[in-house]
Every structure is written in C-alpha cells, then in structure tokens.
Amino acid sequence: MERFHGGRMRARLIGLAIAVVALGAVSGCSAAASKPTGMFDPCKEIPDTAIRSAGFDPRTKELAETLTGDSVKCKFTSAGGTGVLYLEHPNALAPMRSYESSLASAQSVGESPGGQAPVVTKINGRDAYLGPQILLGCAVNLRTATGVLTVQVDYSDHNDCPSAQEAAAALEPSIGSR
C-alpha cells in the first residue's frame, strides 16, 4: 500500500511540475505578444520618464497635425514653458523610407543654394543626423527599424541644436530595437 501511495504522490508531483512549466511557457508567450510590433509610435511608446528626463512635461502632450498625414507627431512643452519638443515618425500609411533615403534627401537640401548640409553623428551609438536647421528650432533625426524619428526642439531662450541633441540622447533608449 505504501508503494502505491508513493507512486500516486510522484505522479502528482510530476503533474504539478508539468503544469508549472506549461504556465511559464504561456506567460512567456503572452509577454512576447505584448511587445510592440509594426511602426514605432513615439507618442505612445516613449515613456513619461524619458520625456521628463529630456526636460519636457509629459502632461502637456498634444497630437500635432502633419502636412501629409503619413506620420505620427506629438508636441510637449518644457517644464519652464519656454520650449517645445516635437516627436515625429512615419506611420503605417507612409511609403517605406529608409534612414539612408531620408539622409540623402536632407543632403540634397543642403546642396541647394542657401541650404545647410546635415551633420551626420551618433546619439548613444545610434545613427543620426542633425538638420538641416529650420527657421524655428533644430531637429535630430534618429535611425529606427522602420524609418527616422525626428526629435525637434524649439526654445525661445536657448541654442536649439545642443538642446535637441540632449533631448534625443534622453529619448533614444526608449526606441530600443524599434
């Protein structure tokens, strides 16, 4: 009888072990399923802590209009109210445009009369280029898996390009492999 009871106990333990392994596998799958896929959306995927570390107030987030409607764009105001941060990335409606294509377009603007060539750089090891400088503010363009994230900073009382580079450096880790 004792041998039978020990066999039953062993079967229960094996069953319990199988259930725990199965539960772990299902949990792993659901964690992977919740990982973002598709086009990167900086307005939803960059956390408030990163926006704050860039010097802007996440509570001021507003969706911003785009000229063509083929990108996601949002706006944040600085904690002091003297600056504005714009984040823009192509959406699913946009024609696929690589970082290289975007950089080539910026370089052609720089070669036009009165144009300013972009400055190729790295932000936290990620390919990026600065510019071309616009009338209001400065933009840093970061390579993403599906295009380019534009981080534009407009300050009324700062030099915008160093501020844009600092904001891009604070926000870049949020992109991950996206």
PDB file of C-alpha atoms in Angstrom:
ATOM      1  CA  MET A   1       0.000   0.000   0.000  1.00  0.00           C
ATOM      2  CA  GLU A   2       2.836   2.374   0.841  1.00  0.00           C
ATOM      3  CA  ARG A   3       4.388   1.775  -2.587  1.00  0.00           C
ATOM      4  CA  PHE A   4       1.060   2.641  -4.278  1.00  0.00           C
ATOM      5  CA  HIS A   5       0.706   5.832  -2.224  1.00  0.00           C
ATOM      6  CA  GLY A   6       4.317   6.861  -3.093  1.00  0.00           C
ATOM      7  CA  GLY A   7       3.588   6.284  -6.802  1.00  0.00           C
ATOM      8  CA  ARG A   8       0.483   8.439  -6.583  1.00  0.00           C
ATOM      9  CA  MET A   9       2.455  11.195  -4.850  1.00  0.00           C
ATOM     10  CA  ARG A  10       5.173  11.042  -7.503  1.00  0.00           C
ATOM     11  CA  ALA A  11       2.521  11.274 -10.266  1.00  0.00           C
ATOM     12  CA  ARG A  12       1.008  14.339  -8.592  1.00  0.00           C
ATOM     13  CA  LEU A  13       4.433  15.985  -8.316  1.00  0.00           C
ATOM     14  CA  ILE A  14       5.173  15.267 -11.969  1.00  0.00           C
ATOM     15  CA  GLY A  15       1.751  16.657 -12.913  1.00  0.00           C
ATOM     16  CA  LEU A  16       2.418  19.760 -10.835  1.00  0.00           C
ATOM     17  CA  ALA A  17       5.828  20.222 -12.477  1.00  0.00           C
ATOM     18  CA  ILE A  18       4.277  19.924 -15.948  1.00  0.00           C
ATOM     19  CA  ALA A  19       1.597  22.489 -15.024  1.00  0.00           C
ATOM     20  CA  VAL A  20       4.242  24.942 -13.757  1.00  0.00           C
ATOM     21  CA  VAL A  21       6.315  24.533 -16.932  1.00  0.00           C
ATOM     22  CA  ALA A  22       3.210  24.986 -19.109  1.00  0.00           C
ATOM     23  CA  LEU A  23       2.177  28.080 -17.168  1.00  0.00           C
ATOM     24  CA  GLY A  24       5.671  29.521 -17.581  1.00  0.00           C
ATOM     25  CA  ALA A  25       5.572  28.865 -21.329  1.00  0.00           C
ATOM     26  CA  VAL A  26       2.162  30.522 -21.660  1.00  0.00           C
ATOM     27  CA  SER A  27       3.327  33.519 -19.610  1.00  0.00           C
ATOM     28  CA  GLY A  28       6.394  33.817 -21.797  1.00  0.00           C
ATOM     29  CA  CYS A  29       4.249  33.800 -24.911  1.00  0.00           C
ATOM     30  CA  SER A  30       1.879  36.441 -23.601  1.00  0.00           C
ATOM     31  CA  ALA A  31       4.803  38.657 -22.586  1.00  0.00           C
ATOM     32  CA  ALA A  32       6.217  38.343 -26.086  1.00  0.00           C
ATOM     33  CA  ALA A  33       2.792  39.022 -27.601  1.00  0.00           C
ATOM     34  CA  SER A  34       2.504  42.309 -25.710  1.00  0.00           C
ATOM     35  CA  LYS A  35       5.802  43.531 -27.181  1.00  0.00           C
ATOM     36  CA  PRO A  36       5.096  46.325 -29.703  1.00  0.00           C
ATOM     37  CA  THR A  37       5.125  45.351 -33.357  1.00  0.00           C
ATOM     38  CA  GLY A  38       4.669  47.361 -36.536  1.00  0.00           C
ATOM     39  CA  MET A  39       5.518  51.019 -36.907  1.00  0.00           C
ATOM     40  CA  PHE A  40       7.103  52.833 -33.980  1.00  0.00           C
ATOM     41  CA  ASP A  41       4.781  55.385 -32.375  1.00  0.00           C
ATOM     42  CA  PRO A  42       6.818  57.809 -30.246  1.00  0.00           C
ATOM     43  CA  CYS A  43       3.645  59.442 -28.908  1.00  0.00           C
ATOM     44  CA  LYS A  44       2.574  56.158 -27.288  1.00  0.00           C
ATOM     45  CA  GLU A  45       5.813  54.211 -26.827  1.00  0.00           C
ATOM     46  CA  ILE A  46       8.200  56.749 -25.274  1.00  0.00           C
ATOM     47  CA  PRO A  47       7.530  56.702 -21.525  1.00  0.00           C
ATOM     48  CA  ASP A  48       6.763  59.788 -19.458  1.00  0.00           C
ATOM     49  CA  THR A  49      10.007  59.326 -17.503  1.00  0.00           C
ATOM     50  CA  ALA A  50      12.018  59.739 -20.717  1.00  0.00           C
ATOM     51  CA  ILE A  51      10.027  62.844 -21.710  1.00  0.00           C
ATOM     52  CA  ARG A  52      10.725  64.323 -18.254  1.00  0.00           C
ATOM     53  CA  SER A  53      14.435  63.479 -18.461  1.00  0.00           C
ATOM     54  CA  ALA A  54      14.535  65.337 -21.787  1.00  0.00           C
ATOM     55  CA  GLY A  55      13.272  68.423 -19.924  1.00  0.00           C
ATOM     56  CA  PHE A  56       9.639  68.372 -21.044  1.00  0.00           C
ATOM     57  CA  ASP A  57       6.341  67.827 -19.249  1.00  0.00           C
ATOM     58  CA  PRO A  58       4.536  64.657 -20.401  1.00  0.00           C
ATOM     59  CA  ARG A  59       1.218  66.073 -19.121  1.00  0.00           C
ATOM     60  CA  THR A  60       1.358  68.701 -21.906  1.00  0.00           C
ATOM     61  CA  LYS A  61       1.335  66.103 -24.702  1.00  0.00           C
ATOM     62  CA  GLU A  62      -0.777  67.050 -27.697  1.00  0.00           C
ATOM     63  CA  LEU A  63      -1.109  65.282 -31.016  1.00  0.00           C
ATOM     64  CA  ALA A  64       0.122  67.611 -33.742  1.00  0.00           C
ATOM     65  CA  GLU A  65      -1.037  67.950 -37.335  1.00  0.00           C
ATOM     66  CA  THR A  66       1.267  66.813 -40.123  1.00  0.00           C
ATOM     67  CA  LEU A  67       1.291  68.133 -43.675  1.00  0.00           C
ATOM     68  CA  THR A  68       0.742  64.800 -45.384  1.00  0.00           C
ATOM     69  CA  GLY A  69      -0.926  62.698 -42.680  1.00  0.00           C
ATOM     70  CA  ASP A  70       1.576  59.904 -43.161  1.00  0.00           C
ATOM     71  CA  SER A  71       3.305  60.324 -39.815  1.00  0.00           C
ATOM     72  CA  VAL A  72       2.577  60.400 -36.111  1.00  0.00           C
ATOM     73  CA  LYS A  73       3.548  63.683 -34.459  1.00  0.00           C
ATOM     74  CA  CYS A  74       3.156  64.919 -30.922  1.00  0.00           C
ATOM     75  CA  LYS A  75       4.160  68.037 -29.055  1.00  0.00           C
ATOM     76  CA  PHE A  76       5.331  68.603 -25.472  1.00  0.00           C
ATOM     77  CA  THR A  77       6.081  71.847 -23.633  1.00  0.00           C
ATOM     78  CA  SER A  78       9.121  72.296 -21.422  1.00  0.00           C
ATOM     79  CA  ALA A  79       8.748  72.432 -17.654  1.00  0.00           C
ATOM     80  CA  GLY A  80       9.540  76.169 -17.746  1.00  0.00           C
ATOM     81  CA  GLY A  81       7.202  76.791 -20.671  1.00  0.00           C
ATOM     82  CA  THR A  82       9.930  78.326 -22.869  1.00  0.00           C
ATOM     83  CA  GLY A  83      10.479  75.311 -25.110  1.00  0.00           C
ATOM     84  CA  VAL A  84       8.608  72.863 -27.298  1.00  0.00           C
ATOM     85  CA  LEU A  85       9.524  69.293 -28.224  1.00  0.00           C
ATOM     86  CA  TYR A  86       8.087  67.658 -31.333  1.00  0.00           C
ATOM     87  CA  LEU A  87       8.421  63.932 -31.957  1.00  0.00           C
ATOM     88  CA  GLU A  88       7.581  62.645 -35.424  1.00  0.00           C
ATOM     89  CA  HIS A  89       7.818  59.199 -37.012  1.00  0.00           C
ATOM     90  CA  PRO A  90       6.262  57.711 -40.164  1.00  0.00           C
ATOM     91  CA  ASN A  91       3.038  55.769 -39.638  1.00  0.00           C
ATOM     92  CA  ALA A  92       1.719  52.705 -41.458  1.00  0.00           C
ATOM     93  CA  LEU A  93       0.285  54.913 -44.236  1.00  0.00           C
ATOM     94  CA  ALA A  94       3.697  56.343 -45.111  1.00  0.00           C
ATOM     95  CA  PRO A  95       5.636  54.992 -48.047  1.00  0.00           C
ATOM     96  CA  MET A  96       8.565  52.998 -46.636  1.00  0.00           C
ATOM     97  CA  ARG A  97      11.518  55.377 -46.413  1.00  0.00           C
ATOM     98  CA  SER A  98      14.834  54.264 -45.000  1.00  0.00           C
ATOM     99  CA  TYR A  99      17.236  56.254 -42.878  1.00  0.00           C
ATOM    100  CA  GLU A 100      19.637  56.380 -45.839  1.00  0.00           C
ATOM    101  CA  SER A 101      16.913  57.790 -48.099  1.00  0.00           C
ATOM    102  CA  SER A 102      15.981  60.412 -45.527  1.00  0.00           C
ATOM    103  CA  LEU A 103      19.633  61.409 -45.067  1.00  0.00           C
ATOM    104  CA  ALA A 104      20.151  61.621 -48.857  1.00  0.00           C
ATOM    105  CA  SER A 105      17.130  63.916 -49.108  1.00  0.00           C
ATOM    106  CA  ALA A 106      18.499  66.148 -46.320  1.00  0.00           C
ATOM    107  CA  GLN A 107      21.887  66.233 -48.076  1.00  0.00           C
ATOM    108  CA  SER A 108      20.285  67.332 -51.337  1.00  0.00           C
ATOM    109  CA  VAL A 109      18.571  70.183 -49.473  1.00  0.00           C
ATOM    110  CA  GLY A 110      21.989  71.118 -48.092  1.00  0.00           C
ATOM    111  CA  GLU A 111      23.429  71.276 -51.607  1.00  0.00           C
ATOM    112  CA  SER A 112      20.777  73.697 -52.831  1.00  0.00           C
ATOM    113  CA  PRO A 113      21.505  77.447 -52.837  1.00  0.00           C
ATOM    114  CA  GLY A 114      21.325  78.733 -49.268  1.00  0.00           C
ATOM    115  CA  GLY A 115      20.879  75.193 -47.952  1.00  0.00           C
ATOM    116  CA  GLN A 116      22.606  73.834 -44.899  1.00  0.00           C
ATOM    117  CA  ALA A 117      24.074  70.347 -45.013  1.00  0.00           C
ATOM    118  CA  PRO A 118      23.032  67.904 -42.297  1.00  0.00           C
ATOM    119  CA  VAL A 119      25.647  66.895 -39.744  1.00  0.00           C
ATOM    120  CA  VAL A 120      25.979  63.109 -39.514  1.00  0.00           C
ATOM    121  CA  THR A 121      26.559  61.914 -35.959  1.00  0.00           C
ATOM    122  CA  LYS A 122      25.691  59.191 -33.454  1.00  0.00           C
ATOM    123  CA  ILE A 123      23.370  59.562 -30.474  1.00  0.00           C
ATOM    124  CA  ASN A 124      24.080  56.905 -27.831  1.00  0.00           C
ATOM    125  CA  GLY A 125      25.644  54.816 -30.618  1.00  0.00           C
ATOM    126  CA  ARG A 126      22.573  55.118 -32.908  1.00  0.00           C
ATOM    127  CA  ASP A 127      22.936  56.594 -36.405  1.00  0.00           C
ATOM    128  CA  ALA A 128      21.618  60.138 -36.508  1.00  0.00           C
ATOM    129  CA  TYR A 129      21.916  63.412 -38.345  1.00  0.00           C
ATOM    130  CA  LEU A 130      21.331  66.964 -37.281  1.00  0.00           C
ATOM    131  CA  GLY A 131      19.404  69.303 -39.514  1.00  0.00           C
ATOM    132  CA  PRO A 132      19.093  70.740 -41.856  1.00  0.00           C
ATOM    133  CA  GLN A 133      18.437  73.587 -39.419  1.00  0.00           C
ATOM    134  CA  ILE A 134      14.998  75.073 -39.738  1.00  0.00           C
ATOM    135  CA  LEU A 135      13.802  78.586 -39.064  1.00  0.00           C
ATOM    136  CA  LEU A 136      12.284  77.641 -35.727  1.00  0.00           C
ATOM    137  CA  GLY A 137      14.397  75.191 -33.795  1.00  0.00           C
ATOM    138  CA  CYS A 138      16.641  72.303 -34.598  1.00  0.00           C
ATOM    139  CA  ALA A 139      15.946  68.661 -35.420  1.00  0.00           C
ATOM    140  CA  VAL A 140      17.867  65.472 -34.700  1.00  0.00           C
ATOM    141  CA  ASN A 141      16.874  62.541 -36.895  1.00  0.00           C
ATOM    142  CA  LEU A 142      17.445  59.098 -35.364  1.00  0.00           C
ATOM    143  CA  ARG A 143      17.510  55.813 -37.288  1.00  0.00           C
ATOM    144  CA  THR A 144      14.714  53.414 -36.337  1.00  0.00           C
ATOM    145  CA  ALA A 145      13.901  49.959 -37.684  1.00  0.00           C
ATOM    146  CA  THR A 146      11.076  51.447 -39.766  1.00  0.00           C
ATOM    147  CA  GLY A 147      12.403  54.874 -40.702  1.00  0.00           C
ATOM    148  CA  VAL A 148      13.502  58.012 -38.888  1.00  0.00           C
ATOM    149  CA  LEU A 149      12.375  59.523 -35.589  1.00  0.00           C
ATOM    150  CA  THR A 150      12.633  63.303 -35.754  1.00  0.00           C
ATOM    151  CA  VAL A 151      13.271  65.000 -32.412  1.00  0.00           C
ATOM    152  CA  GLN A 152      12.742  68.738 -32.922  1.00  0.00           C
ATOM    153  CA  VAL A 153      13.332  71.267 -30.172  1.00  0.00           C
ATOM    154  CA  ASP A 154      12.285  74.921 -30.294  1.00  0.00           C
ATOM    155  CA  TYR A 155      13.371  77.152 -27.416  1.00  0.00           C
ATOM    156  CA  SER A 156      12.806  80.877 -27.131  1.00  0.00           C
ATOM    157  CA  ASP A 157      15.825  81.316 -24.839  1.00  0.00           C
ATOM    158  CA  HIS A 158      18.309  78.504 -25.721  1.00  0.00           C
ATOM    159  CA  ASN A 159      20.562  77.373 -28.509  1.00  0.00           C
ATOM    160  CA  ASP A 160      18.226  74.791 -30.035  1.00  0.00           C
ATOM    161  CA  CYS A 161      20.703  72.311 -31.572  1.00  0.00           C
ATOM    162  CA  PRO A 162      22.518  71.371 -28.352  1.00  0.00           C
ATOM    163  CA  SER A 163      19.100  71.144 -26.673  1.00  0.00           C
ATOM    164  CA  ALA A 164      17.803  68.896 -29.461  1.00  0.00           C
ATOM    165  CA  GLN A 165      20.857  66.633 -29.128  1.00  0.00           C
ATOM    166  CA  GLU A 166      20.379  66.403 -25.345  1.00  0.00           C
ATOM    167  CA  ALA A 167      16.681  65.582 -25.773  1.00  0.00           C
ATOM    168  CA  ALA A 168      17.465  62.960 -28.429  1.00  0.00           C
ATOM    169  CA  ALA A 169      20.066  61.366 -26.123  1.00  0.00           C
ATOM    170  CA  ALA A 170      17.497  61.185 -23.300  1.00  0.00           C
ATOM    171  CA  LEU A 171      14.793  59.719 -25.555  1.00  0.00           C
ATOM    172  CA  GLU A 172      16.912  57.351 -27.678  1.00  0.00           C
ATOM    173  CA  PRO A 173      16.971  54.409 -25.205  1.00  0.00           C
ATOM    174  CA  SER A 174      13.145  54.287 -25.438  1.00  0.00           C
ATOM    175  CA  ILE A 175      13.367  53.364 -29.119  1.00  0.00           C
ATOM    176  CA  GLY A 176      15.095  50.057 -28.377  1.00  0.00           C
ATOM    177  CA  SER A 177      15.182  47.873 -31.470  1.00  0.00           C
ATOM    178  CA  ARG A 178      12.119  49.604 -32.896  1.00  0.00           C
TER     179      ARG A 178
END
